[in-house]
Amino acid sequence: MQTQGVLAGRSIMITGASSGIGAAAARLFAAEGAGVVLMARRERELHTLVDEITAAGGRAAAAVGDVTVPADTDRAVALAVETFGKLDGAFNNAGWGTLGGPLHEVLQADFDRMMDVNVRGVWNCLRSQLPVMMSFGGGSVVNTSSTAGRFATGAAAPYVAAKHAVAGLTKAAAAEYGGYGIRVNALMVGVTRTELIEGVLRDTPVREKDLVTRAVQRRLADPVEVARAALWLCSDHSSFVTGGEIPVEGGALAT
């Protein structure tokens, strides 16, 4: 076990961990001493990341699964306890969305997927994680919301609705579980260079300028910049922060 780092000795579950923000968080959290249970649907990418972390001296385990399936989130939490002896924290980061388009033209299948992954996925994770954290005397949960959880960003309307819901779930959970020593916060994330966004920009490079227009810093976030905020919230450095909506968006919410 690593004895140094702000998460030394902790056990943290990370969803959406096979790429982007989740993968960046997996590397960062492990480097800061945490044992990480990584959950995502893509088995090959997940195991490759686990091998990378362990080769670097970190501790990691793969929980291949889908956050929309309660049995899968239960299994990931059980793996954390089985492998690392407890569950101290979680970064519920898995999400999915599409850009723009009129509400009435959004496909029903896309609506269902956005609500399932972004809302039901966080709901399933919280229902699996919170009772276990209670049994171990507390913990810290970070949910990935978005600037779309505050205003209409130009993303599809169901995505905006879903990220507002994530913010609401976060506040409710923080209020209900604070007495058990559990902190729950959300990251209000701006546009980040994830696989999804990179795919959009390959098809329409001109969109990058549009995506950063509202941000003060006029650029996309690197995944590790978001991961650093999640690290802080999972650590004792944020011990008096709960129910918060922490902006990681280059100033988009300031304008």
PDB file of C-alpha atoms in Angstrom:
ATOM      1  CA  MET A   1       0.000   0.000   0.000  1.00  0.00           C
ATOM      2  CA  GLN A   2       1.273   3.464  -0.871  1.00  0.00           C
ATOM      3  CA  THR A   3       1.758   5.502   2.300  1.00  0.00           C
ATOM      4  CA  GLN A   4       2.162   8.895   0.638  1.00  0.00           C
ATOM      5  CA  GLY A   5      -0.266  11.132  -1.213  1.00  0.00           C
ATOM      6  CA  VAL A   6      -3.469  12.926  -0.274  1.00  0.00           C
ATOM      7  CA  LEU A   7      -5.493   9.732  -0.794  1.00  0.00           C
ATOM      8  CA  ALA A   8      -3.033   7.334   0.840  1.00  0.00           C
ATOM      9  CA  GLY A   9      -4.822   4.243   2.110  1.00  0.00           C
ATOM     10  CA  ARG A  10      -8.183   5.239   0.598  1.00  0.00           C
ATOM     11  CA  SER A  11     -10.394   3.076  -1.599  1.00  0.00           C
ATOM     12  CA  ILE A  12     -12.096   4.994  -4.409  1.00  0.00           C
ATOM     13  CA  MET A  13     -14.560   3.867  -7.095  1.00  0.00           C
ATOM     14  CA  ILE A  14     -14.422   5.709 -10.441  1.00  0.00           C
ATOM     15  CA  THR A  15     -16.995   5.290 -13.195  1.00  0.00           C
ATOM     16  CA  GLY A  16     -16.570   6.175 -16.844  1.00  0.00           C
ATOM     17  CA  ALA A  17     -12.966   5.192 -16.198  1.00  0.00           C
ATOM     18  CA  SER A  18     -11.898   3.784 -19.559  1.00  0.00           C
ATOM     19  CA  SER A  19     -11.085   7.166 -21.125  1.00  0.00           C
ATOM     20  CA  GLY A  20     -11.175  10.930 -20.717  1.00  0.00           C
ATOM     21  CA  ILE A  21     -11.816  12.421 -17.290  1.00  0.00           C
ATOM     22  CA  GLY A  22     -12.336   9.037 -15.648  1.00  0.00           C
ATOM     23  CA  ALA A  23      -9.046   7.619 -16.912  1.00  0.00           C
ATOM     24  CA  ALA A  24      -7.197  10.792 -15.912  1.00  0.00           C
ATOM     25  CA  ALA A  25      -8.727  10.520 -12.434  1.00  0.00           C
ATOM     26  CA  ALA A  26      -7.748   6.852 -12.192  1.00  0.00           C
ATOM     27  CA  ARG A  27      -4.084   7.650 -12.863  1.00  0.00           C
ATOM     28  CA  LEU A  28      -4.080  10.690 -10.578  1.00  0.00           C
ATOM     29  CA  PHE A  29      -5.893   9.078  -7.654  1.00  0.00           C
ATOM     30  CA  ALA A  30      -3.646   6.000  -7.793  1.00  0.00           C
ATOM     31  CA  ALA A  31      -0.549   8.208  -7.900  1.00  0.00           C
ATOM     32  CA  GLU A  32      -1.876   9.957  -4.773  1.00  0.00           C
ATOM     33  CA  GLY A  33      -2.077   6.650  -2.891  1.00  0.00           C
ATOM     34  CA  ALA A  34      -5.641   5.434  -3.461  1.00  0.00           C
ATOM     35  CA  GLY A  35      -6.663   1.928  -4.387  1.00  0.00           C
ATOM     36  CA  VAL A  36      -8.987   2.511  -7.322  1.00  0.00           C
ATOM     37  CA  VAL A  37     -11.838   0.359  -8.611  1.00  0.00           C
ATOM     38  CA  LEU A  38     -12.428   1.360 -12.207  1.00  0.00           C
ATOM     39  CA  MET A  39     -15.832   0.852 -13.788  1.00  0.00           C
ATOM     40  CA  ALA A  40     -16.687   1.153 -17.479  1.00  0.00           C
ATOM     41  CA  ARG A  41     -18.281  -0.920 -20.221  1.00  0.00           C
ATOM     42  CA  ARG A  42     -15.172  -1.296 -22.396  1.00  0.00           C
ATOM     43  CA  GLU A  43     -13.272  -4.270 -21.023  1.00  0.00           C
ATOM     44  CA  ARG A  44     -10.078  -4.027 -23.072  1.00  0.00           C
ATOM     45  CA  GLU A  45      -9.495  -0.332 -22.338  1.00  0.00           C
ATOM     46  CA  LEU A  46     -10.275  -0.844 -18.666  1.00  0.00           C
ATOM     47  CA  HIS A  47      -7.824  -3.712 -18.222  1.00  0.00           C
ATOM     48  CA  THR A  48      -5.141  -1.826 -20.151  1.00  0.00           C
ATOM     49  CA  LEU A  49      -5.499   1.081 -17.730  1.00  0.00           C
ATOM     50  CA  VAL A  50      -5.388  -1.210 -14.696  1.00  0.00           C
ATOM     51  CA  ASP A  51      -2.190  -2.788 -16.037  1.00  0.00           C
ATOM     52  CA  GLU A  52      -0.675   0.671 -16.593  1.00  0.00           C
ATOM     53  CA  ILE A  53      -1.462   1.770 -13.035  1.00  0.00           C
ATOM     54  CA  THR A  54      -0.180  -1.401 -11.401  1.00  0.00           C
ATOM     55  CA  ALA A  55       3.001  -1.309 -13.515  1.00  0.00           C
ATOM     56  CA  ALA A  56       3.628   2.178 -12.121  1.00  0.00           C
ATOM     57  CA  GLY A  57       3.289   0.863  -8.564  1.00  0.00           C
ATOM     58  CA  GLY A  58      -0.346   1.798  -7.992  1.00  0.00           C
ATOM     59  CA  ARG A  59      -3.299  -0.288  -6.891  1.00  0.00           C
ATOM     60  CA  ALA A  60      -6.215  -0.803  -9.262  1.00  0.00           C
ATOM     61  CA  ALA A  61      -8.956  -3.281 -10.079  1.00  0.00           C
ATOM     62  CA  ALA A  62     -11.357  -3.445 -13.026  1.00  0.00           C
ATOM     63  CA  ALA A  63     -15.131  -3.708 -12.658  1.00  0.00           C
ATOM     64  CA  VAL A  64     -16.460  -4.076 -16.184  1.00  0.00           C
ATOM     65  CA  GLY A  65     -20.066  -2.938 -16.144  1.00  0.00           C
ATOM     66  CA  ASP A  66     -22.776  -0.449 -17.033  1.00  0.00           C
ATOM     67  CA  VAL A  67     -23.875   2.222 -14.546  1.00  0.00           C
ATOM     68  CA  THR A  68     -27.447   1.904 -15.812  1.00  0.00           C
ATOM     69  CA  VAL A  69     -27.560  -1.637 -14.386  1.00  0.00           C
ATOM     70  CA  PRO A  70     -27.934  -1.732 -10.574  1.00  0.00           C
ATOM     71  CA  ALA A  71     -26.327  -5.166 -10.288  1.00  0.00           C
ATOM     72  CA  ASP A  72     -23.217  -3.801 -11.996  1.00  0.00           C
ATOM     73  CA  THR A  73     -22.826  -0.854  -9.615  1.00  0.00           C
ATOM     74  CA  ASP A  74     -23.418  -3.204  -6.665  1.00  0.00           C
ATOM     75  CA  ARG A  75     -20.700  -5.479  -8.002  1.00  0.00           C
ATOM     76  CA  ALA A  76     -18.214  -2.622  -8.382  1.00  0.00           C
ATOM     77  CA  VAL A  77     -18.782  -1.512  -4.795  1.00  0.00           C
ATOM     78  CA  ALA A  78     -18.414  -5.096  -3.571  1.00  0.00           C
ATOM     79  CA  LEU A  79     -15.143  -5.385  -5.502  1.00  0.00           C
ATOM     80  CA  ALA A  80     -13.801  -2.280  -3.748  1.00  0.00           C
ATOM     81  CA  VAL A  81     -14.551  -3.787  -0.347  1.00  0.00           C
ATOM     82  CA  GLU A  82     -13.216  -7.196  -1.348  1.00  0.00           C
ATOM     83  CA  THR A  83     -10.000  -5.821  -2.847  1.00  0.00           C
ATOM     84  CA  PHE A  84      -9.199  -2.860  -0.605  1.00  0.00           C
ATOM     85  CA  GLY A  85     -11.225  -3.627   2.531  1.00  0.00           C
ATOM     86  CA  LYS A  86     -13.576  -0.641   2.388  1.00  0.00           C
ATOM     87  CA  LEU A  87     -15.028   2.156   0.254  1.00  0.00           C
ATOM     88  CA  ASP A  88     -13.928   5.669   1.194  1.00  0.00           C
ATOM     89  CA  GLY A  89     -14.978   7.599  -1.881  1.00  0.00           C
ATOM     90  CA  ALA A  90     -16.451   7.610  -5.351  1.00  0.00           C
ATOM     91  CA  PHE A  91     -16.170   9.662  -8.500  1.00  0.00           C
ATOM     92  CA  ASN A  92     -19.410   9.078 -10.402  1.00  0.00           C
ATOM     93  CA  ASN A  93     -18.194  10.374 -13.705  1.00  0.00           C
ATOM     94  CA  ALA A  94     -19.878   8.248 -16.401  1.00  0.00           C
ATOM     95  CA  GLY A  95     -22.003  10.315 -18.754  1.00  0.00           C
ATOM     96  CA  TRP A  96     -23.239  10.634 -22.302  1.00  0.00           C
ATOM     97  CA  GLY A  97     -24.713  13.413 -24.409  1.00  0.00           C
ATOM     98  CA  THR A  98     -25.117  14.939 -27.834  1.00  0.00           C
ATOM     99  CA  LEU A  99     -24.684  18.441 -29.166  1.00  0.00           C
ATOM    100  CA  GLY A 100     -27.541  20.747 -30.035  1.00  0.00           C
ATOM    101  CA  GLY A 101     -30.520  20.358 -32.308  1.00  0.00           C
ATOM    102  CA  PRO A 102     -34.129  21.400 -31.638  1.00  0.00           C
ATOM    103  CA  LEU A 103     -35.827  19.577 -28.778  1.00  0.00           C
ATOM    104  CA  HIS A 104     -38.573  18.179 -31.005  1.00  0.00           C
ATOM    105  CA  GLU A 105     -35.986  16.573 -33.278  1.00  0.00           C
ATOM    106  CA  VAL A 106     -34.140  14.675 -30.539  1.00  0.00           C
ATOM    107  CA  LEU A 107     -34.560  10.949 -31.062  1.00  0.00           C
ATOM    108  CA  GLN A 108     -36.447   9.107 -28.340  1.00  0.00           C
ATOM    109  CA  ALA A 109     -33.557   6.654 -28.109  1.00  0.00           C
ATOM    110  CA  ASP A 110     -31.127   9.526 -27.488  1.00  0.00           C
ATOM    111  CA  PHE A 111     -33.409  11.000 -24.810  1.00  0.00           C
ATOM    112  CA  ASP A 112     -33.589   7.629 -23.086  1.00  0.00           C
ATOM    113  CA  ARG A 113     -29.828   7.116 -23.195  1.00  0.00           C
ATOM    114  CA  MET A 114     -29.032  10.594 -21.859  1.00  0.00           C
ATOM    115  CA  MET A 115     -31.419  10.195 -18.955  1.00  0.00           C
ATOM    116  CA  ASP A 116     -30.333   6.608 -18.269  1.00  0.00           C
ATOM    117  CA  VAL A 117     -26.582   7.185 -18.221  1.00  0.00           C
ATOM    118  CA  ASN A 118     -26.509  10.627 -16.618  1.00  0.00           C
ATOM    119  CA  VAL A 119     -29.361  10.371 -14.107  1.00  0.00           C
ATOM    120  CA  ARG A 120     -30.135   6.706 -13.533  1.00  0.00           C
ATOM    121  CA  GLY A 121     -26.404   5.975 -13.607  1.00  0.00           C
ATOM    122  CA  VAL A 122     -25.666   8.408 -10.770  1.00  0.00           C
ATOM    123  CA  TRP A 123     -28.762   7.197  -8.913  1.00  0.00           C
ATOM    124  CA  ASN A 124     -27.624   3.569  -9.156  1.00  0.00           C
ATOM    125  CA  CYS A 125     -24.124   4.456  -8.011  1.00  0.00           C
ATOM    126  CA  LEU A 126     -25.353   6.417  -5.004  1.00  0.00           C
ATOM    127  CA  ARG A 127     -27.743   3.644  -3.972  1.00  0.00           C
ATOM    128  CA  SER A 128     -24.876   1.144  -4.112  1.00  0.00           C
ATOM    129  CA  GLN A 129     -22.211   3.342  -2.521  1.00  0.00           C
ATOM    130  CA  LEU A 130     -23.916   5.240   0.284  1.00  0.00           C
ATOM    131  CA  PRO A 131     -24.975   2.301   2.500  1.00  0.00           C
ATOM    132  CA  VAL A 132     -21.468   0.847   2.306  1.00  0.00           C
ATOM    133  CA  MET A 133     -19.862   4.187   3.158  1.00  0.00           C
ATOM    134  CA  MET A 134     -22.256   4.481   6.087  1.00  0.00           C
ATOM    135  CA  SER A 135     -21.085   1.102   7.362  1.00  0.00           C
ATOM    136  CA  PHE A 136     -17.457   2.288   7.260  1.00  0.00           C
ATOM    137  CA  GLY A 137     -18.137   5.584   9.019  1.00  0.00           C
ATOM    138  CA  GLY A 138     -18.226   8.071   6.157  1.00  0.00           C
ATOM    139  CA  GLY A 139     -16.752   9.020   2.826  1.00  0.00           C
ATOM    140  CA  SER A 140     -16.818  11.472  -0.039  1.00  0.00           C
ATOM    141  CA  VAL A 141     -18.767  11.257  -3.310  1.00  0.00           C
ATOM    142  CA  VAL A 142     -18.177  13.409  -6.371  1.00  0.00           C
ATOM    143  CA  ASN A 143     -20.730  13.448  -9.194  1.00  0.00           C
ATOM    144  CA  THR A 144     -19.926  14.841 -12.617  1.00  0.00           C
ATOM    145  CA  SER A 145     -22.488  17.439 -13.583  1.00  0.00           C
ATOM    146  CA  SER A 146     -21.837  20.161 -16.142  1.00  0.00           C
ATOM    147  CA  THR A 147     -22.315  23.810 -16.928  1.00  0.00           C
ATOM    148  CA  ALA A 148     -25.438  22.345 -18.563  1.00  0.00           C
ATOM    149  CA  GLY A 149     -26.607  21.806 -14.990  1.00  0.00           C
ATOM    150  CA  ARG A 150     -26.835  25.588 -14.683  1.00  0.00           C
ATOM    151  CA  PHE A 151     -27.826  26.926 -18.115  1.00  0.00           C
ATOM    152  CA  ALA A 152     -28.688  25.832 -21.651  1.00  0.00           C
ATOM    153  CA  THR A 153     -25.235  25.302 -23.145  1.00  0.00           C
ATOM    154  CA  GLY A 154     -26.233  24.330 -26.668  1.00  0.00           C
ATOM    155  CA  ALA A 155     -26.121  20.639 -25.820  1.00  0.00           C
ATOM    156  CA  ALA A 156     -29.269  18.625 -26.468  1.00  0.00           C
ATOM    157  CA  ALA A 157     -32.185  19.547 -24.175  1.00  0.00           C
ATOM    158  CA  PRO A 158     -32.314  16.123 -22.449  1.00  0.00           C
ATOM    159  CA  TYR A 159     -28.627  16.470 -21.558  1.00  0.00           C
ATOM    160  CA  VAL A 160     -29.294  19.873 -19.988  1.00  0.00           C
ATOM    161  CA  ALA A 161     -32.205  18.383 -18.040  1.00  0.00           C
ATOM    162  CA  ALA A 162     -30.138  15.384 -16.967  1.00  0.00           C
ATOM    163  CA  LYS A 163     -27.263  17.458 -15.636  1.00  0.00           C
ATOM    164  CA  HIS A 164     -29.695  19.651 -13.687  1.00  0.00           C
ATOM    165  CA  ALA A 165     -30.972  16.405 -12.170  1.00  0.00           C
ATOM    166  CA  VAL A 166     -27.453  15.346 -11.191  1.00  0.00           C
ATOM    167  CA  ALA A 167     -27.040  18.626  -9.318  1.00  0.00           C
ATOM    168  CA  GLY A 168     -30.349  17.987  -7.546  1.00  0.00           C
ATOM    169  CA  LEU A 169     -29.426  14.423  -6.578  1.00  0.00           C
ATOM    170  CA  THR A 170     -26.132  15.733  -5.226  1.00  0.00           C
ATOM    171  CA  LYS A 171     -27.776  18.295  -2.957  1.00  0.00           C
ATOM    172  CA  ALA A 172     -30.379  15.835  -1.702  1.00  0.00           C
ATOM    173  CA  ALA A 173     -27.778  13.178  -0.935  1.00  0.00           C
ATOM    174  CA  ALA A 174     -25.527  15.693   0.812  1.00  0.00           C
ATOM    175  CA  ALA A 175     -28.401  16.784   3.050  1.00  0.00           C
ATOM    176  CA  GLU A 176     -29.553  13.244   3.829  1.00  0.00           C
ATOM    177  CA  TYR A 177     -26.161  11.633   4.519  1.00  0.00           C
ATOM    178  CA  GLY A 178     -24.143  14.432   6.101  1.00  0.00           C
ATOM    179  CA  GLY A 179     -24.978  13.084   9.537  1.00  0.00           C
ATOM    180  CA  TYR A 180     -23.243   9.833   8.594  1.00  0.00           C
ATOM    181  CA  GLY A 181     -19.986  11.574   7.791  1.00  0.00           C
ATOM    182  CA  ILE A 182     -20.537  11.441   4.035  1.00  0.00           C
ATOM    183  CA  ARG A 183     -19.882  14.458   1.844  1.00  0.00           C
ATOM    184  CA  VAL A 184     -21.468  14.683  -1.626  1.00  0.00           C
ATOM    185  CA  ASN A 185     -20.500  17.293  -4.202  1.00  0.00           C
ATOM    186  CA  ALA A 186     -20.868  17.893  -7.932  1.00  0.00           C
ATOM    187  CA  LEU A 187     -18.402  19.197 -10.485  1.00  0.00           C
ATOM    188  CA  MET A 188     -19.884  21.711 -12.912  1.00  0.00           C
ATOM    189  CA  VAL A 189     -17.633  20.776 -15.800  1.00  0.00           C
ATOM    190  CA  GLY A 190     -17.061  22.857 -18.896  1.00  0.00           C
ATOM    191  CA  VAL A 191     -16.260  21.477 -22.340  1.00  0.00           C
ATOM    192  CA  THR A 192     -13.380  19.016 -22.002  1.00  0.00           C
ATOM    193  CA  ARG A 193     -11.189  17.205 -24.518  1.00  0.00           C
ATOM    194  CA  THR A 194     -12.825  13.803 -24.119  1.00  0.00           C
ATOM    195  CA  GLU A 195     -13.263  11.174 -26.829  1.00  0.00           C
ATOM    196  CA  LEU A 196     -16.781  12.416 -27.502  1.00  0.00           C
ATOM    197  CA  ILE A 197     -15.705  16.029 -28.004  1.00  0.00           C
ATOM    198  CA  GLU A 198     -12.621  15.094 -30.014  1.00  0.00           C
ATOM    199  CA  GLY A 199     -14.890  13.124 -32.356  1.00  0.00           C
ATOM    200  CA  VAL A 200     -17.120  16.152 -32.859  1.00  0.00           C
ATOM    201  CA  LEU A 201     -14.137  18.405 -33.538  1.00  0.00           C
ATOM    202  CA  ARG A 202     -12.670  16.004 -36.094  1.00  0.00           C
ATOM    203  CA  ASP A 203     -15.921  16.184 -38.045  1.00  0.00           C
ATOM    204  CA  THR A 204     -16.461  19.942 -37.603  1.00  0.00           C
ATOM    205  CA  PRO A 205     -13.272  21.688 -36.401  1.00  0.00           C
ATOM    206  CA  VAL A 206     -14.999  25.077 -36.541  1.00  0.00           C
ATOM    207  CA  ARG A 207     -17.125  24.032 -33.547  1.00  0.00           C
ATOM    208  CA  GLU A 208     -14.186  24.460 -31.136  1.00  0.00           C
ATOM    209  CA  LYS A 209     -14.454  28.250 -31.266  1.00  0.00           C
ATOM    210  CA  ASP A 210     -18.195  28.035 -30.580  1.00  0.00           C
ATOM    211  CA  LEU A 211     -17.671  25.668 -27.653  1.00  0.00           C
ATOM    212  CA  VAL A 212     -15.339  28.047 -25.793  1.00  0.00           C
ATOM    213  CA  THR A 213     -17.076  31.348 -26.564  1.00  0.00           C
ATOM    214  CA  ARG A 214     -18.609  31.746 -23.107  1.00  0.00           C
ATOM    215  CA  ALA A 215     -15.540  30.646 -21.143  1.00  0.00           C
ATOM    216  CA  VAL A 216     -13.264  33.351 -19.780  1.00  0.00           C
ATOM    217  CA  GLN A 217     -10.194  31.246 -20.569  1.00  0.00           C
ATOM    218  CA  ARG A 218     -11.328  30.587 -24.150  1.00  0.00           C
ATOM    219  CA  ARG A 219     -10.126  26.992 -24.313  1.00  0.00           C
ATOM    220  CA  LEU A 220     -11.220  23.434 -23.643  1.00  0.00           C
ATOM    221  CA  ALA A 221     -10.273  21.743 -20.395  1.00  0.00           C
ATOM    222  CA  ASP A 222      -7.767  18.927 -20.291  1.00  0.00           C
ATOM    223  CA  PRO A 223      -9.258  15.849 -18.543  1.00  0.00           C
ATOM    224  CA  VAL A 224      -6.635  15.972 -15.793  1.00  0.00           C
ATOM    225  CA  GLU A 225      -7.743  19.495 -14.842  1.00  0.00           C
ATOM    226  CA  VAL A 226     -11.176  18.114 -13.992  1.00  0.00           C
ATOM    227  CA  ALA A 227      -9.609  15.101 -12.280  1.00  0.00           C
ATOM    228  CA  ARG A 228      -7.634  17.408  -9.972  1.00  0.00           C
ATOM    229  CA  ALA A 229     -10.852  19.015  -8.749  1.00  0.00           C
ATOM    230  CA  ALA A 230     -12.337  15.570  -8.064  1.00  0.00           C
ATOM    231  CA  LEU A 231      -9.161  14.612  -6.202  1.00  0.00           C
ATOM    232  CA  TRP A 232      -9.517  17.644  -3.945  1.00  0.00           C
ATOM    233  CA  LEU A 233     -13.142  16.815  -3.176  1.00  0.00           C
ATOM    234  CA  CYS A 234     -12.273  13.198  -2.347  1.00  0.00           C
ATOM    235  CA  SER A 235      -9.472  14.298  -0.016  1.00  0.00           C
ATOM    236  CA  ASP A 236      -9.496  15.791   3.466  1.00  0.00           C
ATOM    237  CA  HIS A 237      -8.461  19.137   1.979  1.00  0.00           C
ATOM    238  CA  SER A 238     -12.163  19.725   1.224  1.00  0.00           C
ATOM    239  CA  SER A 239     -13.407  18.508   4.606  1.00  0.00           C
ATOM    240  CA  PHE A 240     -15.904  21.376   5.067  1.00  0.00           C
ATOM    241  CA  VAL A 241     -17.350  21.205   1.551  1.00  0.00           C
ATOM    242  CA  THR A 242     -20.576  19.318   0.874  1.00  0.00           C
ATOM    243  CA  GLY A 243     -23.650  19.856  -1.268  1.00  0.00           C
ATOM    244  CA  GLY A 244     -21.502  22.052  -3.491  1.00  0.00           C
ATOM    245  CA  GLU A 245     -21.497  22.707  -7.200  1.00  0.00           C
ATOM    246  CA  ILE A 246     -17.811  23.224  -7.884  1.00  0.00           C
ATOM    247  CA  PRO A 247     -17.056  25.004 -11.179  1.00  0.00           C
ATOM    248  CA  VAL A 248     -14.333  23.546 -13.404  1.00  0.00           C
ATOM    249  CA  GLU A 249     -15.239  25.442 -16.539  1.00  0.00           C
ATOM    250  CA  GLY A 250     -12.722  28.167 -17.326  1.00  0.00           C
ATOM    251  CA  GLY A 251     -15.027  30.903 -16.084  1.00  0.00           C
ATOM    252  CA  ALA A 252     -18.099  30.091 -18.188  1.00  0.00           C
ATOM    253  CA  LEU A 253     -20.380  30.503 -15.165  1.00  0.00           C
ATOM    254  CA  ALA A 254     -18.894  33.924 -14.393  1.00  0.00           C
ATOM    255  CA  THR A 255     -20.136  35.547 -17.603  1.00  0.00           C
TER     256      THR A 255
END
